[in-house]
Coordinates of N, CA and C in Angstrom, one line a residue:
X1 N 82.6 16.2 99.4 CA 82.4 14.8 99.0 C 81.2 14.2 99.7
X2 N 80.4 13.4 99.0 CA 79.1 12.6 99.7 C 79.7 11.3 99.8
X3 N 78.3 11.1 100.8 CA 78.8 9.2 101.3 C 79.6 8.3 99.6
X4 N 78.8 8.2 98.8 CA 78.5 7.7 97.8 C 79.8 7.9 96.9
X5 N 80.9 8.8 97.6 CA 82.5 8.7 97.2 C 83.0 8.3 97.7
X6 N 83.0 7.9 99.3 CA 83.1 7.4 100.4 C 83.6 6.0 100.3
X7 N 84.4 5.4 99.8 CA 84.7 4.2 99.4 C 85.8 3.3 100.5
X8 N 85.6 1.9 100.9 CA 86.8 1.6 101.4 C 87.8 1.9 101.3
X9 N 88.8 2.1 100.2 CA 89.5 2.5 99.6 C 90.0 4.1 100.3
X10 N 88.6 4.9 100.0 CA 88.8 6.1 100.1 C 88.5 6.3 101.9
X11 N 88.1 5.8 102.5 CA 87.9 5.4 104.0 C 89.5 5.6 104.9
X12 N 90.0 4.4 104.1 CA 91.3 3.9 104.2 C 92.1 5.4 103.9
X13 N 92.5 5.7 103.1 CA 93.4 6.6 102.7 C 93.1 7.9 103.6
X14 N 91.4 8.3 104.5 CA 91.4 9.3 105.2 C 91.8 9.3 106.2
X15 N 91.6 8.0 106.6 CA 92.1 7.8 108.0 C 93.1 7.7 108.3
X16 N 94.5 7.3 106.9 CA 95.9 7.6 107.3 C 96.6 8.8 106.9
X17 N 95.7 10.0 106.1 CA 96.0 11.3 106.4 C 95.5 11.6 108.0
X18 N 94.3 11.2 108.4 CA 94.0 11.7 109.9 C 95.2 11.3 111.0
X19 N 95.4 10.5 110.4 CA 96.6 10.0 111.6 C 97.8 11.0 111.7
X20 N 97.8 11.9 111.2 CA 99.1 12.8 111.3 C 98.4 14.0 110.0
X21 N 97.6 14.7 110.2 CA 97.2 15.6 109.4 C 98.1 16.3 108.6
X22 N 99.3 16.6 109.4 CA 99.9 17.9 108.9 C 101.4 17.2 107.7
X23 N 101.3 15.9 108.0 CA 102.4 14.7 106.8 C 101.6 14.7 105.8
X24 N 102.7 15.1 104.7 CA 102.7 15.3 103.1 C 103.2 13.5 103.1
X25 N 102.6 13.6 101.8 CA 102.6 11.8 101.3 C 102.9 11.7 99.6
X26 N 103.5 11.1 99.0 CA 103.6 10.9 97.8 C 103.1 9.7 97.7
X27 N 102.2 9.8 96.1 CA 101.4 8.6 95.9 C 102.0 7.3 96.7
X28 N 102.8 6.4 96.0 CA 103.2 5.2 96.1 C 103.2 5.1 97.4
X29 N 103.4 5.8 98.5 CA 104.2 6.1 99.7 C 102.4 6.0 100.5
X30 N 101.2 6.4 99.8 CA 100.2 6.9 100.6 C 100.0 5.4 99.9
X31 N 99.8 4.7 99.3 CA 99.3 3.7 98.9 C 99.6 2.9 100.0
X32 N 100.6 2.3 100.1 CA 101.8 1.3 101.1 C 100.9 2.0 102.7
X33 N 100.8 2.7 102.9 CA 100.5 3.4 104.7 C 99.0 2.8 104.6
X34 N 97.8 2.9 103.3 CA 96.7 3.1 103.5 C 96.3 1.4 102.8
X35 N 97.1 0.9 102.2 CA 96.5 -0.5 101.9 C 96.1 -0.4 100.6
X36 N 96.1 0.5 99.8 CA 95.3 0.4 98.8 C 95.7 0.6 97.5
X37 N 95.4 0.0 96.3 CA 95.6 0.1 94.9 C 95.6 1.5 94.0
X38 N 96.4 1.5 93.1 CA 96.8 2.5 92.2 C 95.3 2.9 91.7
X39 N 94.2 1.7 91.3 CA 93.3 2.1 90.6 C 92.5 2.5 91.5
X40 N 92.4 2.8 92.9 CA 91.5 3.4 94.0 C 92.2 4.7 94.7
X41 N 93.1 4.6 94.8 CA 94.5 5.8 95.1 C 93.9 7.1 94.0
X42 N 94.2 7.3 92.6 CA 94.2 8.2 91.9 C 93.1 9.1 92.2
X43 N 92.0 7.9 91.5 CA 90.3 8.7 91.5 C 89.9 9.1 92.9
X44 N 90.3 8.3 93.9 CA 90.1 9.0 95.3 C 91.0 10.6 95.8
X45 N 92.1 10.5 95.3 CA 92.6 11.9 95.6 C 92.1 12.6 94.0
X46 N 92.1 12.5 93.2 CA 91.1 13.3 92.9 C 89.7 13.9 92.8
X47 N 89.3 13.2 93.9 CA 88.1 13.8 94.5 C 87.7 14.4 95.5
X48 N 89.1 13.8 96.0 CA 89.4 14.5 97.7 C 90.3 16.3 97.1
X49 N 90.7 16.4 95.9 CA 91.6 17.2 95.6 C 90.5 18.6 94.9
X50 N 89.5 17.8 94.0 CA 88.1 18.3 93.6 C 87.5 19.2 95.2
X51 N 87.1 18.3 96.0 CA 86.3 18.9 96.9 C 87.3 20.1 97.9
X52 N 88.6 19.8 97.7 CA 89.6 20.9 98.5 C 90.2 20.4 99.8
X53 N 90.1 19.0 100.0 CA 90.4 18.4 100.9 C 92.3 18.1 101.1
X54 N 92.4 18.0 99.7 CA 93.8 18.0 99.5 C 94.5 18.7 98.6
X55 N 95.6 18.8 98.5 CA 96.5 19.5 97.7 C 98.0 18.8 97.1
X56 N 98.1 18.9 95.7 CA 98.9 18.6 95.1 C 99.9 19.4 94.6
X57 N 101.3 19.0 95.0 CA 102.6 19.9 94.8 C 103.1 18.7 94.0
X58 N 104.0 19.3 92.6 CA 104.6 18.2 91.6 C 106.0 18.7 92.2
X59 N 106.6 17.6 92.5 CA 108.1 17.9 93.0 C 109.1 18.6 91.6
X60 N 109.7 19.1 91.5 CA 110.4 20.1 91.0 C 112.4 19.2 90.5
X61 N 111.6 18.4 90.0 CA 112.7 17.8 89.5 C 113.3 16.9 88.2
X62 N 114.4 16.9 87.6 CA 114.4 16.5 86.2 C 114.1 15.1 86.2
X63 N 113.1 14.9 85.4 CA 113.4 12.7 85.7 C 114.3 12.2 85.3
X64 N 114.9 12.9 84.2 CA 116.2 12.1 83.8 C 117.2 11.6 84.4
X65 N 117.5 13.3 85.2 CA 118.8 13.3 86.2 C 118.5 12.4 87.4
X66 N 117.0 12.6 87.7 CA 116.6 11.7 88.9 C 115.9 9.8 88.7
X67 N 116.0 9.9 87.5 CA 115.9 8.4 87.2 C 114.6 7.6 87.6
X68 N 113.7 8.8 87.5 CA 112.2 8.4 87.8 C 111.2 9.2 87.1
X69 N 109.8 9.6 87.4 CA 109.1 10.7 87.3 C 109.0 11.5 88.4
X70 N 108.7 12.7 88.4 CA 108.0 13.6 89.8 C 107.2 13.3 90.1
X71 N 107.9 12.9 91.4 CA 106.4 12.5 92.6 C 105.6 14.1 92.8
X72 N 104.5 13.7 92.9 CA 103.3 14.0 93.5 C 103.2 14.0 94.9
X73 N 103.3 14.8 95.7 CA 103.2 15.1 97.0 C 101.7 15.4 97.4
X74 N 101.0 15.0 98.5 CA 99.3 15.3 98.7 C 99.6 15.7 99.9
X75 N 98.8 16.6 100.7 CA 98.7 17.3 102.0 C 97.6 17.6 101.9
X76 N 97.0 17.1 103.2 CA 95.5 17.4 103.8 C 95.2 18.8 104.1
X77 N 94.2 19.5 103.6 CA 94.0 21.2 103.8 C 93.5 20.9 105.2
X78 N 93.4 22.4 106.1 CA 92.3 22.5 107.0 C 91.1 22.3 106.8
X79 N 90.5 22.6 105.8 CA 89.1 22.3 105.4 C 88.8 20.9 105.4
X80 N 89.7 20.1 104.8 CA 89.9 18.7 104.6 C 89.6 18.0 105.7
X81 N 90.6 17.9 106.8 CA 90.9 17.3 108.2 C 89.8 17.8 108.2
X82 N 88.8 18.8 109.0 CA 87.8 18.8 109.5 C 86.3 17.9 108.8
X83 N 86.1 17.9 107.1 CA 85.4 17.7 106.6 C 85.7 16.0 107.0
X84 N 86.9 15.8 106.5 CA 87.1 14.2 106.7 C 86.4 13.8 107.8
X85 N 86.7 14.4 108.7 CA 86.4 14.0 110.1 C 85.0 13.7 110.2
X86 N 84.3 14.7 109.9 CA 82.8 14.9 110.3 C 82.4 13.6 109.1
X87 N 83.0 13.5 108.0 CA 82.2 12.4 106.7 C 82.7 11.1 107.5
X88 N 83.4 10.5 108.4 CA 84.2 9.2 108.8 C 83.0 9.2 109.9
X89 N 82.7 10.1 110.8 CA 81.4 10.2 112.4 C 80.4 10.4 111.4
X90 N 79.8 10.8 110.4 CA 78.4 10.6 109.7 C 78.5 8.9 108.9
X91 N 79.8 8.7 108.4 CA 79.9 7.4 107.9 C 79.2 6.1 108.9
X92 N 80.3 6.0 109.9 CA 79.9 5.8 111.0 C 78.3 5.4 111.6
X93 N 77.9 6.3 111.9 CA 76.8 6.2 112.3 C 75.9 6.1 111.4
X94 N 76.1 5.9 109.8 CA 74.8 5.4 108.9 C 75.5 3.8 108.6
X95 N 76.3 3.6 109.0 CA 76.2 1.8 108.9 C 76.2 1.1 110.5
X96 N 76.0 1.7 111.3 CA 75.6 1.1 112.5 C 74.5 0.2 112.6
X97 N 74.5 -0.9 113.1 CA 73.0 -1.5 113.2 C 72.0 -0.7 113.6
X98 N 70.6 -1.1 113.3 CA 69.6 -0.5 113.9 C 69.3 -1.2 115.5
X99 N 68.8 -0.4 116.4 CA 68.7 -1.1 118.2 C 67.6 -2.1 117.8
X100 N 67.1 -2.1 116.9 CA 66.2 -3.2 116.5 C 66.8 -4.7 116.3
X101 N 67.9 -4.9 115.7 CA 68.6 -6.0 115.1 C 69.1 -6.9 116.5
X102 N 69.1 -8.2 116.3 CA 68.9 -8.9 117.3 C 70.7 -8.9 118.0
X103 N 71.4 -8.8 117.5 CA 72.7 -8.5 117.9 C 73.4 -7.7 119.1
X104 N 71.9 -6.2 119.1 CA 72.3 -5.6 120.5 C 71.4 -6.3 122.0
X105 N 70.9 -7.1 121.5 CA 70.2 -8.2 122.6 C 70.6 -9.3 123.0
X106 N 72.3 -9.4 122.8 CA 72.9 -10.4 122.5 C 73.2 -10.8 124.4
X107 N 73.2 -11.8 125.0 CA 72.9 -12.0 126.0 C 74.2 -12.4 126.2
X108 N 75.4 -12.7 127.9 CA 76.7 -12.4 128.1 C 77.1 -14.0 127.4
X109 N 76.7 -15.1 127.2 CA 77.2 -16.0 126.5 C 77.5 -15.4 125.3
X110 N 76.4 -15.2 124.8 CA 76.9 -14.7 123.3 C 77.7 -13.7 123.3
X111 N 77.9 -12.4 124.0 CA 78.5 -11.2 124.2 C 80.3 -12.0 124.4
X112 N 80.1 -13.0 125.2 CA 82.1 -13.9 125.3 C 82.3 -14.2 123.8
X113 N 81.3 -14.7 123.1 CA 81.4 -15.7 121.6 C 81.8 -14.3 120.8
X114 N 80.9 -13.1 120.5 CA 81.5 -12.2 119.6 C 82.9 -11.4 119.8
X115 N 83.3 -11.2 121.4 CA 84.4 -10.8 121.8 C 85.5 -11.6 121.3
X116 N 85.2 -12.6 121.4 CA 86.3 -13.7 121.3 C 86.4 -13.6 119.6
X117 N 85.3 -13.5 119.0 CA 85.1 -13.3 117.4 C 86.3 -12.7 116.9
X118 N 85.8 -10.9 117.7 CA 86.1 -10.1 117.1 C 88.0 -9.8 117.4
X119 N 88.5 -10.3 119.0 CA 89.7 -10.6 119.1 C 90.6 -11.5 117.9
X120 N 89.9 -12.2 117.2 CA 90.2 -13.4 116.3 C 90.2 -12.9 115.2
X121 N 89.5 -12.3 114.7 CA 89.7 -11.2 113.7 C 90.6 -10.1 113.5
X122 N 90.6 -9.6 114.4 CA 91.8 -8.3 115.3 C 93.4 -9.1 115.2
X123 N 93.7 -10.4 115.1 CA 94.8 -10.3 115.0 C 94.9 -11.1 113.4
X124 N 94.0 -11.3 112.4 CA 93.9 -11.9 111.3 C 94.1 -10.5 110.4
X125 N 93.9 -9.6 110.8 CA 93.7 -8.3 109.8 C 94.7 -7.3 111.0
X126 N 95.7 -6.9 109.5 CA 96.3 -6.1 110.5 C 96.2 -4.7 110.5
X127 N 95.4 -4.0 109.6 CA 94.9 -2.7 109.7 C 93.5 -2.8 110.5
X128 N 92.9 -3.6 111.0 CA 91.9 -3.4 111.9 C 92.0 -1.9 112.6
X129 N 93.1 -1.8 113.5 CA 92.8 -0.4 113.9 C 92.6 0.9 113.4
X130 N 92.1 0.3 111.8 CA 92.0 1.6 111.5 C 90.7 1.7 110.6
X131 N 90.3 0.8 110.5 CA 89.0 0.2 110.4 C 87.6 1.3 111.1

């Protein structure tokens, strides 16, 4: 997968496979953990599933008797976890500011004002930690 699949959405959903690599998820179930919509959920594991990152098991069950459809199970490959990893620390470090931008010159008045920002934000958004 390139940056340019790399989607919030799809950001999101890696980082809550990263959080426990070796946990199998079914759609609805990965949706609810990662924050994100059915219409960003699909096309993203299908591209995560394209590139070999994940794997799809159809549960083995009648819907009738079970009064649903077959969930879809996803599990992160080894290939995956590592690749994720490395695309999240390349992600990373292409939207970092430049040492140019006046922001890293930010002097300890202003350094209290953005801290205090970013605490104020940190409890407004509650997936921040995973941001």
């Amino acid at each position: 997968m390139d940056q340019k699949t790399l989607t919030p959405a799809v950001v999101r959903m890696l980082q809550t496979f990263l959080e426990d690599p070796d946990r199998t998820f079914y759609a609805s179930e990965l949706m609810r953990a990662a924050h994100v919509g059915s219409g960003s959920l699909y096309p993203g594991l299908a591209n995560m599933e394209k590139a070999g990152w994940v794997t799809c098991e159809i549960e083995d069950v009648d819907p009738k008797e079970a009064g649903r459809p077959a969930r879809h199970y996803y599990r992160m490959t080894g290939l995956g976890v590592r690749a994720a990893h490395m695309a999240l620390v390349e992600l990373s470090d292409s939207v970092r500011p430049p040492q140019s931008s006046p922001g890293w010159k930010l002097g300890p008045q202003a350094s209290r004002i953005v801290g205090c920002l970013t605490g104020t934000i940190g409890r407004l958004r509650p997936s921040t930690d995973r941001i």
